[in-house]
Short mmCIF file of C-alpha atoms and ligand atoms in Angstrom, two decimals:
data_model
loop_
_atom_site.label_atom_id
_atom_site.label_comp_id
_atom_site.label_asym_id
_atom_site.label_seq_id
_atom_site.Cartn_x
_atom_site.Cartn_y
_atom_site.Cartn_z
CA MET A 1 -33.04 40.28 43.61
CA GLU A 2 -34.78 38.30 46.28
CA ARG A 3 -37.99 37.02 44.77
CA TYR A 4 -40.89 34.86 45.93
CA ILE A 5 -43.84 33.87 43.76
CA LYS A 6 -46.64 31.34 44.29
CA GLU A 7 -49.69 30.58 42.18
CA ASN A 8 -52.53 30.81 44.75
CA VAL A 9 -51.84 33.10 47.60
CA GLU A 10 -53.82 33.35 50.73
CA ASP A 11 -51.29 35.52 52.45
CA TRP A 12 -49.98 38.49 50.46
CA THR A 13 -46.91 38.83 52.70
CA LYS A 14 -45.69 35.61 51.07
CA VAL A 15 -45.42 36.88 47.48
CA GLY A 16 -43.19 39.58 46.14
CA ALA A 17 -39.68 40.74 45.46
CA ARG A 18 -37.15 42.94 47.17
CA VAL A 19 -34.49 44.96 45.33
CA THR A 20 -31.74 47.17 46.59
CA GLN A 21 -32.20 49.96 44.07
CA VAL A 22 -34.68 50.75 41.33
CA ARG A 23 -35.81 53.88 39.53
CA SER A 24 -39.42 53.57 40.74
CA THR A 25 -41.11 50.48 42.27
CA ASN A 26 -44.29 51.42 40.34
CA ASP A 27 -42.48 51.46 36.92
CA SER A 28 -40.58 48.20 37.62
CA LEU A 29 -43.65 46.33 38.88
CA ARG A 30 -45.64 47.49 35.78
CA GLU A 31 -42.81 46.02 33.61
CA GLN A 32 -42.98 42.74 35.55
CA VAL A 33 -46.78 42.56 35.11
CA LYS A 34 -46.37 43.03 31.35
CA ALA A 35 -43.53 40.52 31.13
CA PHE A 36 -45.66 37.95 32.96
CA ALA A 37 -48.67 38.69 30.69
CA LYS A 38 -46.52 37.90 27.63
CA THR A 39 -45.93 34.44 28.96
CA GLY A 40 -49.70 34.01 29.50
CA HIS A 41 -49.47 34.31 33.29
CA VAL A 42 -50.65 36.91 35.76
CA LEU A 43 -48.84 37.88 38.95
CA PRO A 44 -50.81 36.77 41.95
CA GLU A 45 -52.94 39.47 43.52
CA GLY A 46 -51.05 41.27 46.26
CA TYR A 47 -47.59 40.60 44.68
CA SER A 48 -45.32 43.38 45.90
CA LEU A 49 -42.08 44.93 44.87
CA LYS A 50 -40.09 46.63 47.65
CA ALA A 51 -36.94 48.73 47.22
CA ASP A 52 -34.33 50.01 49.64
CA PHE A 53 -33.84 53.06 47.38
CA GLN A 54 -35.51 54.72 44.39
CA SER A 55 -33.43 56.87 42.10
CA ALA A 56 -36.58 58.35 40.44
CA GLY A 57 -39.41 57.85 42.97
CA LYS A 58 -42.65 59.30 41.63
CA GLY A 59 -45.45 61.30 43.22
CA ARG A 60 -48.64 62.33 41.41
CA LEU A 61 -48.68 64.70 38.40
CA GLY A 62 -44.97 64.37 37.72
CA ARG A 63 -43.93 65.20 41.27
CA ILE A 64 -41.00 63.52 43.00
CA TRP A 65 -41.05 61.14 46.02
CA GLU A 66 -37.80 61.42 48.00
CA ALA A 67 -36.44 58.93 50.50
CA PRO A 68 -32.90 58.30 51.74
CA PRO A 69 -31.57 54.68 51.21
CA GLY A 70 -32.87 52.07 53.66
CA GLU A 71 -34.82 54.36 55.99
CA ASN A 72 -38.34 54.30 54.63
CA LEU A 73 -40.78 51.83 53.19
CA LEU A 74 -41.06 52.06 49.37
CA VAL A 75 -43.35 49.42 47.96
CA SER A 76 -45.71 48.77 45.05
CA TYR A 77 -48.45 46.11 44.91
CA ALA A 78 -50.21 44.53 41.89
CA LEU A 79 -53.90 44.51 42.75
CA SER A 80 -57.09 43.67 40.92
CA SER A 81 -59.79 46.34 40.44
CA ALA A 82 -62.05 44.47 42.90
CA GLY A 83 -64.90 44.47 40.30
CA LEU A 84 -64.98 48.25 40.00
CA ARG A 85 -65.49 49.99 36.70
CA PRO A 86 -62.88 52.47 35.48
CA ASP A 87 -65.22 55.39 36.47
CA GLN A 88 -65.45 54.01 40.07
CA LEU A 89 -61.71 53.95 40.73
CA PHE A 90 -61.85 56.69 43.34
CA LEU A 91 -63.56 54.15 45.67
CA PHE A 92 -60.55 51.90 45.17
CA LEU A 93 -58.26 54.79 46.13
CA GLN A 94 -60.30 55.62 49.21
CA ASN A 95 -60.13 52.05 50.36
CA ILE A 96 -56.40 51.95 49.92
CA ALA A 97 -55.96 55.30 51.72
CA LEU A 98 -57.89 53.94 54.74
CA ALA A 99 -55.76 50.76 54.79
CA VAL A 100 -52.58 52.86 54.74
CA HIS A 101 -54.12 55.05 57.43
CA ASP A 102 -54.73 52.01 59.64
CA ALA A 103 -51.22 50.66 59.07
CA VAL A 104 -49.77 54.03 60.07
CA ALA A 105 -52.10 54.31 63.08
CA HIS A 106 -50.84 50.93 64.29
CA PHE A 107 -47.45 52.53 64.98
CA VAL A 108 -48.57 55.93 66.26
CA GLN A 109 -49.73 56.41 69.80
CA ARG A 110 -50.15 60.02 70.66
CA GLU A 111 -50.83 62.05 67.51
CA LYS A 112 -53.87 62.16 65.22
CA VAL A 113 -53.64 60.16 61.99
CA GLU A 114 -55.70 61.61 59.12
CA VAL A 115 -56.25 61.17 55.39
CA LYS A 116 -55.65 64.33 53.34
CA TRP A 117 -57.62 64.49 50.10
CA PRO A 118 -57.08 62.70 47.88
CA ASN A 119 -54.56 60.23 49.20
CA ASP A 120 -51.94 61.43 51.66
CA ILE A 121 -51.63 60.24 55.22
CA LEU A 122 -50.86 62.78 57.90
CA VAL A 123 -49.65 62.36 61.47
CA GLY A 124 -50.08 65.49 63.58
CA GLU A 125 -50.85 67.39 60.33
CA ARG A 126 -47.51 66.38 58.76
CA LYS A 127 -47.23 64.06 55.75
CA VAL A 128 -46.03 60.59 56.69
CA ALA A 129 -47.16 58.59 53.65
CA GLY A 130 -48.12 59.11 49.99
CA ILE A 131 -49.93 56.80 47.60
CA LEU A 132 -49.58 56.65 43.82
CA ILE A 133 -52.21 54.58 41.95
CA GLU A 134 -51.74 53.76 38.32
CA SER A 135 -54.23 51.55 36.48
CA MET A 136 -53.33 49.34 33.57
CA LEU A 137 -56.07 49.16 30.97
CA LYS A 138 -56.80 46.37 28.54
CA ALA A 139 -59.63 46.98 26.01
CA ASP A 140 -61.05 49.71 28.26
CA GLU A 141 -61.14 47.48 31.28
CA VAL A 142 -58.86 47.75 34.28
CA SER A 143 -56.62 44.73 34.05
CA CYS A 144 -54.36 45.52 36.99
CA ILE A 145 -53.77 48.39 39.35
CA ILE A 146 -50.33 49.28 40.51
CA VAL A 147 -50.47 50.79 44.02
CA GLY A 148 -47.31 52.50 45.08
CA ILE A 149 -46.95 53.42 48.72
CA GLY A 150 -44.15 55.40 50.47
CA ILE A 151 -44.19 55.47 54.24
CA ASN A 152 -41.60 57.54 56.12
CA VAL A 153 -40.44 55.14 58.76
CA ASN A 154 -37.03 55.97 60.25
CA GLN A 155 -36.09 59.21 58.44
CA GLN A 156 -35.25 61.94 60.95
CA GLY A 157 -34.77 65.15 58.94
CA PHE A 158 -36.94 66.61 56.18
CA GLU A 159 -36.44 69.47 53.80
CA GLU A 160 -37.38 72.77 55.47
CA GLY A 161 -40.89 73.76 54.79
CA MET A 162 -41.94 70.27 53.60
CA LYS A 163 -44.12 69.60 56.64
CA ALA A 164 -43.33 65.90 56.69
CA THR A 165 -42.68 63.45 59.48
CA SER A 166 -41.87 59.77 60.01
CA LEU A 167 -43.16 57.07 62.26
CA ALA A 168 -39.92 57.18 64.25
CA GLN A 169 -40.07 60.94 64.62
CA SER A 170 -43.57 60.81 65.96
CA GLY A 171 -42.99 57.78 68.20
CA GLY A 172 -39.46 58.60 69.36
CA ARG A 173 -38.02 55.20 68.49
CA GLU A 174 -36.75 53.29 65.52
CA ILE A 175 -39.12 50.80 63.84
CA GLU A 176 -38.26 47.72 61.80
CA LEU A 177 -39.18 48.31 58.16
CA GLN A 178 -40.28 44.68 57.87
CA ASP A 179 -42.87 45.19 60.70
CA VAL A 180 -44.35 48.16 58.82
CA PHE A 181 -44.40 46.18 55.57
CA LEU A 182 -46.17 43.19 57.19
CA THR A 183 -48.75 45.40 58.89
CA LEU A 184 -49.40 47.37 55.75
CA THR A 185 -49.73 44.25 53.58
CA GLN A 186 -52.23 42.65 56.00
CA LYS A 187 -54.29 45.87 56.20
CA LEU A 188 -54.33 46.09 52.40
CA GLN A 189 -55.37 42.47 51.97
CA SER A 190 -58.29 42.74 54.33
CA ALA A 191 -59.29 46.14 52.88
CA GLN A 192 -59.30 44.71 49.37
CA ASP A 193 -61.31 41.63 50.51
CA HIS A 194 -63.78 44.00 52.20
CA LEU A 195 -64.06 46.21 49.08
CA LYS A 196 -64.86 43.14 46.93
CA SER A 197 -67.72 42.13 49.17
CA MET A 198 -69.02 45.73 49.36
CA VAL A 199 -68.98 46.01 45.59
CA ALA A 200 -70.68 42.57 45.25
CA ILE A 201 -73.61 43.76 47.38
CA GLY A 202 -73.57 47.26 45.85
CA ASP A 203 -73.03 49.07 49.16
CA VAL A 204 -70.04 51.33 49.40
CA TYR A 205 -71.66 53.89 51.75
CA SER A 206 -69.74 52.70 54.83
CA LEU A 207 -66.45 53.18 52.94
CA GLN A 208 -67.28 56.79 52.13
CA GLN A 209 -68.51 57.40 55.69
CA ARG A 210 -65.24 56.12 57.14
CA TYR A 211 -63.16 58.15 54.67
CA HIS A 212 -64.96 61.29 55.81
CA GLN A 213 -64.42 60.40 59.46
CA LYS A 214 -60.67 60.36 58.87
CA LEU A 215 -60.63 63.33 56.42
CA PHE A 216 -58.23 66.12 57.34
CA GLY A 217 -59.87 69.56 57.41
CA LEU A 218 -63.49 68.47 57.07
CA GLY A 219 -65.68 71.54 57.86
CA GLU A 220 -62.62 73.78 58.13
CA LEU A 221 -61.41 76.65 55.99
CA LEU A 222 -58.48 75.62 53.94
CA ILE A 223 -56.36 77.33 51.28
CA PHE A 224 -55.72 75.61 47.97
CA ARG A 225 -53.84 76.56 44.81
CA ASN A 226 -55.77 76.38 41.58
CA LEU A 227 -53.30 74.47 39.39
CA LYS A 228 -54.68 76.02 36.17
CA THR A 229 -54.82 79.68 37.21
CA GLU A 230 -52.07 79.53 39.91
CA LYS A 231 -54.43 81.57 42.10
CA GLU A 232 -55.20 80.75 45.78
CA ILE A 233 -58.62 79.56 46.74
CA LEU A 234 -60.11 79.73 50.23
CA GLY A 235 -62.88 77.22 50.91
CA ARG A 236 -64.62 75.30 53.64
CA VAL A 237 -64.39 71.52 52.99
CA LEU A 238 -67.94 70.12 52.65
CA SER A 239 -67.30 66.58 51.31
CA VAL A 240 -65.50 64.30 48.89
CA LEU A 241 -67.85 63.01 46.12
CA PRO A 242 -67.70 59.34 44.92
CA SER A 243 -66.11 60.74 41.70
CA GLY A 244 -63.17 61.93 43.79
CA GLU A 245 -64.05 65.61 43.47
CA LEU A 246 -63.66 67.83 46.50
CA LYS A 247 -66.70 69.98 47.34
CA LEU A 248 -65.87 73.36 48.82
CA ASP A 249 -67.96 76.23 50.04
CA CYS A 250 -66.15 79.36 48.72
CA GLY A 251 -67.85 82.43 50.22
CA GLY A 252 -71.32 80.90 50.16
CA LYS A 253 -71.09 79.25 46.75
CA GLU A 254 -70.42 75.52 46.33
CA TYR A 255 -67.77 74.35 43.88
CA CYS A 256 -66.44 70.86 43.04
CA PHE A 257 -62.78 70.42 42.13
CA SER A 258 -61.13 67.42 40.57
CA LEU A 259 -57.86 65.84 41.79
CA ASP A 260 -55.92 67.59 39.06
CA ASP A 261 -57.57 71.05 39.55
CA ILE A 262 -56.33 72.13 42.94
CA ARG A 263 -53.68 71.40 45.49
CA PHE A 264 -53.94 71.94 49.22
CA LEU A 265 -51.59 74.55 50.60
CA ARG A 266 -52.45 75.21 54.24
CA LYS A 267 -55.09 75.87 56.84
CA GLN A 268 -56.30 79.42 56.88
CA ASN A 269 -54.10 80.47 59.78
CA ASP A 270 -51.11 78.24 59.10
CA VAL A 271 -48.16 79.75 57.30
CA ARG A 272 -46.44 76.35 56.59
CA HIS A 273 -47.28 74.22 53.58
CA ILE A 274 -47.93 70.47 53.38
CA LYS A 275 -46.53 69.65 49.96
C1 LIG B 1 -47.60 61.18 46.56
O1 LIG B 1 -47.58 62.10 45.53
O2 LIG B 1 -47.64 61.47 47.76
C2 LIG B 1 -47.39 59.76 46.14
C3 LIG B 1 -46.04 59.18 46.58
C4 LIG B 1 -45.95 57.72 46.26
C5 LIG B 1 -44.56 57.23 46.52
C6 LIG B 1 -44.44 55.74 46.30
S1 LIG B 1 -42.91 55.11 46.85
C7 LIG B 1 -43.23 53.59 46.10
C8 LIG B 1 -43.97 53.89 44.77
N1 LIG B 1 -42.95 54.08 43.70
C9 LIG B 1 -42.96 55.33 43.24
O3 LIG B 1 -42.23 55.77 42.33
N2 LIG B 1 -43.92 56.07 43.88
C10 LIG B 1 -44.61 55.24 44.86
P1 LIG B 1 -48.01 63.63 45.71
O4 LIG B 1 -49.29 63.74 46.38
O5 LIG B 1 -47.85 64.19 44.36
O6 LIG B 1 -46.90 64.19 46.63
C11 LIG B 1 -45.56 64.44 46.19
C12 LIG B 1 -45.02 65.61 47.06
O7 LIG B 1 -44.78 65.15 48.40
C13 LIG B 1 -43.68 66.14 46.51
O8 LIG B 1 -43.86 67.15 45.63
C14 LIG B 1 -42.99 66.63 47.83
O9 LIG B 1 -43.46 67.93 48.06
C15 LIG B 1 -43.61 65.77 48.92
N3 LIG B 1 -42.69 64.67 49.35
C16 LIG B 1 -41.72 64.07 48.57
N4 LIG B 1 -41.16 63.12 49.30
C17 LIG B 1 -41.73 63.11 50.53
C18 LIG B 1 -41.59 62.36 51.72
N5 LIG B 1 -40.74 61.34 51.80
N6 LIG B 1 -42.40 62.67 52.75
C19 LIG B 1 -43.36 63.61 52.68
N7 LIG B 1 -43.53 64.37 51.57
C20 LIG B 1 -42.72 64.11 50.53
#
Protein backbone atom coordinates (compact mmCIF):
# COMPACT_ATOMS: atom_id res chain seq x y z
CA MET A 1 0.00 0.00 0.00
CA GLU A 2 1.26 3.43 -0.94
CA ARG A 3 0.25 5.77 1.89
CA TYR A 4 0.71 9.43 2.63
CA ILE A 5 -0.56 11.13 5.82
CA LYS A 6 0.10 14.60 7.26
CA GLU A 7 -1.34 16.31 10.32
CA ASN A 8 -2.52 19.62 8.89
CA VAL A 9 -3.39 19.55 5.26
CA GLU A 10 -3.99 22.49 3.04
CA ASP A 11 -4.06 20.44 -0.11
CA TRP A 12 -6.21 17.29 -0.06
CA THR A 13 -4.33 15.81 -3.01
CA LYS A 14 -1.40 15.37 -0.61
CA VAL A 15 -3.06 12.95 1.83
CA GLY A 16 -4.35 9.48 1.13
CA ALA A 17 -3.54 5.95 0.19
CA ARG A 18 -3.64 3.88 -2.95
CA VAL A 19 -4.21 0.12 -3.03
CA THR A 20 -4.28 -2.34 -5.86
CA GLN A 21 -7.34 -4.27 -4.73
CA VAL A 22 -9.89 -3.90 -1.99
CA ARG A 23 -13.45 -5.09 -1.44
CA SER A 24 -14.87 -1.58 -1.26
CA THR A 25 -12.94 1.66 -0.73
CA ASN A 26 -15.82 2.92 1.45
CA ASP A 27 -15.59 -0.09 3.79
CA SER A 28 -11.79 0.01 4.02
CA LEU A 29 -11.69 3.74 4.66
CA ARG A 30 -14.31 3.38 7.41
CA GLU A 31 -12.09 0.73 9.07
CA GLN A 32 -9.09 3.10 8.82
CA VAL A 33 -11.08 5.94 10.39
CA LYS A 34 -12.07 3.63 13.28
CA ALA A 35 -8.52 2.32 13.72
CA PHE A 36 -7.20 5.89 13.86
CA ALA A 37 -9.88 6.90 16.38
CA LYS A 38 -8.79 4.04 18.69
CA THR A 39 -5.32 5.60 18.87
CA GLY A 40 -6.87 8.98 19.72
CA HIS A 41 -6.22 10.47 16.27
CA VAL A 42 -8.42 11.54 13.41
CA LEU A 43 -7.56 11.20 9.76
CA PRO A 44 -7.09 14.65 8.22
CA GLU A 45 -10.10 15.97 6.36
CA GLY A 46 -9.90 15.04 2.68
CA TYR A 47 -7.88 11.88 3.30
CA SER A 48 -8.63 9.55 0.38
CA LEU A 49 -8.38 5.87 -0.39
CA LYS A 50 -8.08 4.93 -4.07
CA ALA A 51 -8.19 1.44 -5.49
CA ASP A 52 -7.35 0.02 -8.91
CA PHE A 53 -10.02 -2.64 -8.40
CA GLN A 54 -12.91 -3.36 -6.02
CA SER A 55 -14.06 -6.96 -5.61
CA ALA A 56 -17.31 -5.85 -3.90
CA GLY A 57 -17.88 -2.25 -5.01
CA LYS A 58 -21.08 -0.89 -3.50
CA GLY A 59 -23.90 1.24 -4.85
CA ARG A 60 -26.84 2.51 -2.80
CA LEU A 61 -29.44 0.22 -1.20
CA GLY A 62 -27.31 -2.92 -1.60
CA ARG A 63 -26.69 -2.39 -5.31
CA ILE A 64 -23.34 -3.19 -6.94
CA TRP A 65 -20.78 -0.84 -8.51
CA GLU A 66 -18.83 -2.52 -11.29
CA ALA A 67 -15.51 -1.44 -12.78
CA PRO A 68 -12.83 -3.41 -14.62
CA PRO A 69 -9.32 -3.25 -13.05
CA GLY A 70 -7.34 -0.06 -13.65
CA GLU A 71 -9.76 1.67 -16.02
CA ASN A 72 -11.92 3.84 -13.78
CA LEU A 73 -11.51 6.07 -10.76
CA LEU A 74 -12.63 4.37 -7.52
CA VAL A 75 -12.04 6.55 -4.50
CA SER A 76 -13.42 7.33 -1.05
CA TYR A 77 -12.79 10.46 1.00
CA ALA A 78 -13.08 11.04 4.77
CA LEU A 79 -14.86 14.39 5.19
CA SER A 80 -16.31 16.36 8.06
CA SER A 81 -20.01 17.19 8.16
CA ALA A 82 -19.20 20.88 7.50
CA GLY A 83 -21.25 21.92 10.54
CA LEU A 84 -24.47 20.33 9.23
CA ARG A 85 -26.88 18.48 11.51
CA PRO A 86 -27.76 14.85 10.71
CA ASP A 87 -31.15 16.03 9.33
CA GLN A 88 -29.40 18.42 6.91
CA LEU A 89 -27.20 15.84 5.27
CA PHE A 90 -28.92 16.09 1.91
CA LEU A 91 -27.28 19.52 1.51
CA PHE A 92 -23.94 17.82 1.95
CA LEU A 93 -24.84 15.31 -0.75
CA GLN A 94 -26.00 18.05 -3.14
CA ASN A 95 -22.73 19.88 -2.67
CA ILE A 96 -20.71 16.74 -3.39
CA ALA A 97 -22.84 15.95 -6.45
CA LEU A 98 -22.12 19.42 -7.84
CA ALA A 99 -18.38 19.03 -7.21
CA VAL A 100 -18.36 15.68 -9.03
CA HIS A 101 -20.44 17.28 -11.79
CA ASP A 102 -17.81 20.02 -12.17
CA ALA A 103 -14.93 17.54 -12.19
CA VAL A 104 -16.64 15.50 -14.93
CA ALA A 105 -17.50 18.66 -16.91
CA HIS A 106 -13.80 19.58 -16.90
CA PHE A 107 -13.14 16.56 -19.16
CA VAL A 108 -16.25 16.73 -21.35
CA GLN A 109 -16.48 19.14 -24.23
CA ARG A 110 -19.49 18.41 -26.36
CA GLU A 111 -22.15 16.68 -24.32
CA LYS A 112 -24.38 17.95 -21.54
CA VAL A 113 -23.34 17.03 -17.99
CA GLU A 114 -26.23 16.74 -15.51
CA VAL A 115 -27.00 15.58 -11.99
CA LYS A 116 -29.66 12.89 -11.77
CA TRP A 117 -31.54 12.86 -8.47
CA PRO A 118 -30.29 12.08 -5.99
CA ASN A 119 -26.62 11.72 -6.83
CA ASP A 120 -25.69 10.30 -10.23
CA ILE A 121 -23.76 12.23 -12.82
CA LEU A 122 -24.84 11.86 -16.43
CA VAL A 123 -23.08 12.75 -19.66
CA GLY A 124 -25.40 12.85 -22.66
CA GLU A 125 -28.07 11.19 -20.45
CA ARG A 126 -25.78 8.22 -19.66
CA LYS A 127 -24.40 7.51 -16.20
CA VAL A 128 -20.72 8.38 -15.93
CA ALA A 129 -20.37 8.59 -12.13
CA GLY A 130 -22.05 7.45 -8.93
CA ILE A 131 -21.69 8.65 -5.36
CA LEU A 132 -22.18 6.67 -2.16
CA ILE A 133 -22.33 8.67 1.06
CA GLU A 134 -22.17 6.91 4.42
CA SER A 135 -22.11 8.88 7.64
CA MET A 136 -20.46 7.69 10.82
CA LEU A 137 -22.36 8.71 13.94
CA LYS A 138 -20.98 9.25 17.43
CA ALA A 139 -23.55 10.03 20.15
CA ASP A 140 -26.09 11.10 17.49
CA GLU A 141 -23.61 13.50 15.91
CA VAL A 142 -22.02 12.97 12.53
CA SER A 143 -18.37 12.36 13.34
CA CYS A 144 -17.17 11.64 9.83
CA ILE A 145 -18.68 11.17 6.39
CA ILE A 146 -17.29 8.62 3.99
CA VAL A 147 -17.85 9.80 0.43
CA GLY A 148 -17.30 7.11 -2.19
CA ILE A 149 -17.09 8.15 -5.81
CA GLY A 150 -16.83 6.01 -8.90
CA ILE A 151 -16.11 7.79 -12.20
CA ASN A 152 -15.98 5.82 -15.43
CA VAL A 153 -12.81 7.11 -17.04
CA ASN A 154 -11.37 4.78 -19.70
CA GLN A 155 -13.89 1.92 -19.78
CA GLN A 156 -15.10 1.35 -23.34
CA GLY A 157 -17.88 -1.23 -23.12
CA PHE A 158 -20.82 -1.42 -20.70
CA GLU A 159 -23.42 -4.07 -20.07
CA GLU A 160 -26.25 -3.88 -22.60
CA GLY A 161 -29.09 -1.77 -21.39
CA MET A 162 -27.07 -0.17 -18.57
CA LYS A 163 -27.05 3.24 -20.24
CA ALA A 164 -23.60 4.13 -18.96
CA THR A 165 -20.66 5.93 -20.51
CA SER A 166 -17.10 6.97 -19.65
CA LEU A 167 -15.11 10.16 -20.05
CA ALA A 168 -13.03 8.46 -22.74
CA GLN A 169 -16.11 7.26 -24.62
CA SER A 170 -17.59 10.72 -24.64
CA GLY A 171 -14.34 12.53 -25.49
CA GLY A 172 -12.88 9.96 -27.88
CA ARG A 173 -9.48 9.76 -26.12
CA GLU A 174 -7.89 8.08 -23.09
CA ILE A 175 -7.53 10.19 -19.95
CA GLU A 176 -4.97 9.79 -17.15
CA LEU A 177 -6.73 8.53 -14.01
CA GLN A 178 -4.44 10.71 -11.89
CA ASP A 179 -5.62 13.86 -13.76
CA VAL A 180 -9.23 12.97 -12.96
CA PHE A 181 -8.34 12.26 -9.32
CA LEU A 182 -6.51 15.61 -8.93
CA THR A 183 -9.34 17.57 -10.57
CA LEU A 184 -11.98 15.80 -8.49
CA THR A 185 -10.07 16.31 -5.24
CA GLN A 186 -9.59 20.02 -5.89
CA LYS A 187 -13.28 20.48 -6.77
CA LEU A 188 -14.32 18.62 -3.61
CA GLN A 189 -12.00 20.65 -1.42
CA SER A 190 -13.28 23.98 -2.69
CA ALA A 191 -16.91 22.76 -2.57
CA GLN A 192 -16.49 21.67 1.05
CA ASP A 193 -14.87 25.02 1.98
CA HIS A 194 -17.74 26.83 0.26
CA LEU A 195 -20.33 24.69 2.08
CA LYS A 196 -18.75 25.50 5.45
CA SER A 197 -18.98 29.23 4.78
CA MET A 198 -22.58 28.91 3.50
CA VAL A 199 -23.58 26.99 6.64
CA ALA A 200 -21.79 29.53 8.85
CA ILE A 201 -23.87 32.40 7.41
CA GLY A 202 -27.01 30.25 7.23
CA ASP A 203 -27.51 30.67 3.48
CA VAL A 204 -27.68 27.52 1.41
CA TYR A 205 -30.11 28.87 -1.18
CA SER A 206 -27.45 29.29 -3.88
CA LEU A 207 -26.49 25.64 -3.47
CA GLN A 208 -30.06 24.48 -4.03
CA GLN A 209 -30.44 26.84 -6.96
CA ARG A 210 -27.31 25.49 -8.66
CA TYR A 211 -28.40 21.88 -8.03
CA HIS A 212 -31.69 22.61 -9.80
CA GLN A 213 -29.86 24.26 -12.73
CA LYS A 214 -27.95 21.02 -13.31
CA LEU A 215 -30.84 18.67 -12.50
CA PHE A 216 -31.67 16.11 -15.17
CA GLY A 217 -35.33 16.03 -16.20
CA LEU A 218 -36.47 19.16 -14.35
CA GLY A 219 -39.94 20.07 -15.67
CA GLU A 220 -40.08 16.89 -17.75
CA LEU A 221 -42.25 13.80 -17.54
CA LEU A 222 -40.24 10.89 -16.17
CA ILE A 223 -41.10 7.32 -15.29
CA PHE A 224 -40.03 5.92 -11.91
CA ARG A 225 -40.49 2.59 -10.15
CA ASN A 226 -42.10 2.67 -6.74
CA LEU A 227 -39.67 0.43 -4.82
CA LYS A 228 -42.35 -0.59 -2.32
CA THR A 229 -45.20 -1.48 -4.68
CA GLU A 230 -43.00 -2.25 -7.76
CA LYS A 231 -45.49 -0.19 -9.82
CA GLU A 232 -44.43 2.45 -12.35
CA ILE A 233 -45.10 6.12 -11.64
CA LEU A 234 -45.32 8.84 -14.28
CA GLY A 235 -44.59 12.32 -12.95
CA ARG A 236 -43.37 15.75 -13.95
CA VAL A 237 -40.31 16.76 -11.90
CA LEU A 238 -41.13 19.93 -9.93
CA SER A 239 -38.20 20.21 -7.49
CA VAL A 240 -35.92 18.56 -4.97
CA LEU A 241 -36.68 19.60 -1.38
CA PRO A 242 -33.92 20.39 1.17
CA SER A 243 -34.86 17.09 2.86
CA GLY A 244 -33.82 15.29 -0.33
CA GLU A 245 -37.36 14.37 -1.35
CA LEU A 246 -38.31 14.61 -5.01
CA LYS A 247 -41.50 16.53 -5.69
CA LEU A 248 -43.50 15.23 -8.65
CA ASP A 249 -46.70 16.30 -10.29
CA CYS A 250 -48.55 13.06 -11.01
CA GLY A 251 -51.63 13.83 -13.10
CA GLY A 252 -52.32 17.18 -11.38
CA LYS A 253 -51.55 16.03 -7.81
CA GLU A 254 -48.27 16.77 -6.06
CA TYR A 255 -46.39 14.00 -4.26
CA CYS A 256 -43.03 13.93 -2.47
CA PHE A 257 -40.90 10.80 -2.63
CA SER A 258 -37.87 9.99 -0.51
CA LEU A 259 -34.58 8.59 -1.83
CA ASP A 260 -35.56 5.07 -0.84
CA ASP A 261 -39.14 5.23 -2.21
CA ILE A 262 -38.63 5.44 -5.96
CA ARG A 263 -36.03 4.82 -8.61
CA PHE A 264 -35.80 6.59 -11.97
CA LEU A 265 -36.40 4.33 -14.96
CA ARG A 266 -36.62 6.46 -18.10
CA LYS A 267 -38.00 9.54 -19.76
CA GLN A 268 -41.55 9.10 -20.95
CA ASN A 269 -40.60 8.32 -24.55
CA ASP A 270 -37.32 6.50 -23.93
CA VAL A 271 -37.33 2.71 -23.92
CA ARG A 272 -33.82 2.38 -22.39
CA HIS A 273 -33.17 2.47 -18.63
CA ILE A 274 -30.53 4.38 -16.69
CA LYS A 275 -29.82 2.01 -13.81
C1 LIG B 1 -24.22 4.58 -7.05
O1 LIG B 1 -25.18 3.74 -6.54
O2 LIG B 1 -24.24 5.08 -8.13
C2 LIG B 1 -23.05 4.78 -6.10
C3 LIG B 1 -21.78 4.19 -6.66
C4 LIG B 1 -20.58 4.51 -5.79
C5 LIG B 1 -19.38 3.75 -6.22
C6 LIG B 1 -18.15 4.15 -5.45
S1 LIG B 1 -16.69 3.47 -6.09
C7 LIG B 1 -15.79 3.95 -4.73
C8 LIG B 1 -16.69 3.74 -3.51
N1 LIG B 1 -16.55 2.41 -2.97
C9 LIG B 1 -17.68 1.70 -3.10
O3 LIG B 1 -17.83 0.52 -2.72
N2 LIG B 1 -18.63 2.46 -3.69
C10 LIG B 1 -18.15 3.79 -3.97
P1 LIG B 1 -26.61 3.51 -7.21
O4 LIG B 1 -27.27 4.83 -7.45
O5 LIG B 1 -27.27 2.54 -6.32
O6 LIG B 1 -26.29 2.87 -8.59
C11 LIG B 1 -25.86 1.53 -8.71
C12 LIG B 1 -26.32 1.03 -10.08
O7 LIG B 1 -25.54 1.67 -11.10
C13 LIG B 1 -26.14 -0.45 -10.25
O8 LIG B 1 -27.27 -1.17 -9.83
C14 LIG B 1 -25.92 -0.59 -11.76
O9 LIG B 1 -27.18 -0.65 -12.41
C15 LIG B 1 -25.31 0.74 -12.16
N3 LIG B 1 -23.84 0.64 -12.33
C16 LIG B 1 -22.98 -0.22 -11.73
N4 LIG B 1 -21.73 0.03 -12.12
C17 LIG B 1 -21.80 1.08 -12.98
C18 LIG B 1 -20.84 1.82 -13.71
N5 LIG B 1 -19.54 1.57 -13.65
N6 LIG B 1 -21.30 2.84 -14.49
C19 LIG B 1 -22.60 3.16 -14.56
N7 LIG B 1 -23.56 2.49 -13.90
C20 LIG B 1 -23.16 1.47 -13.11
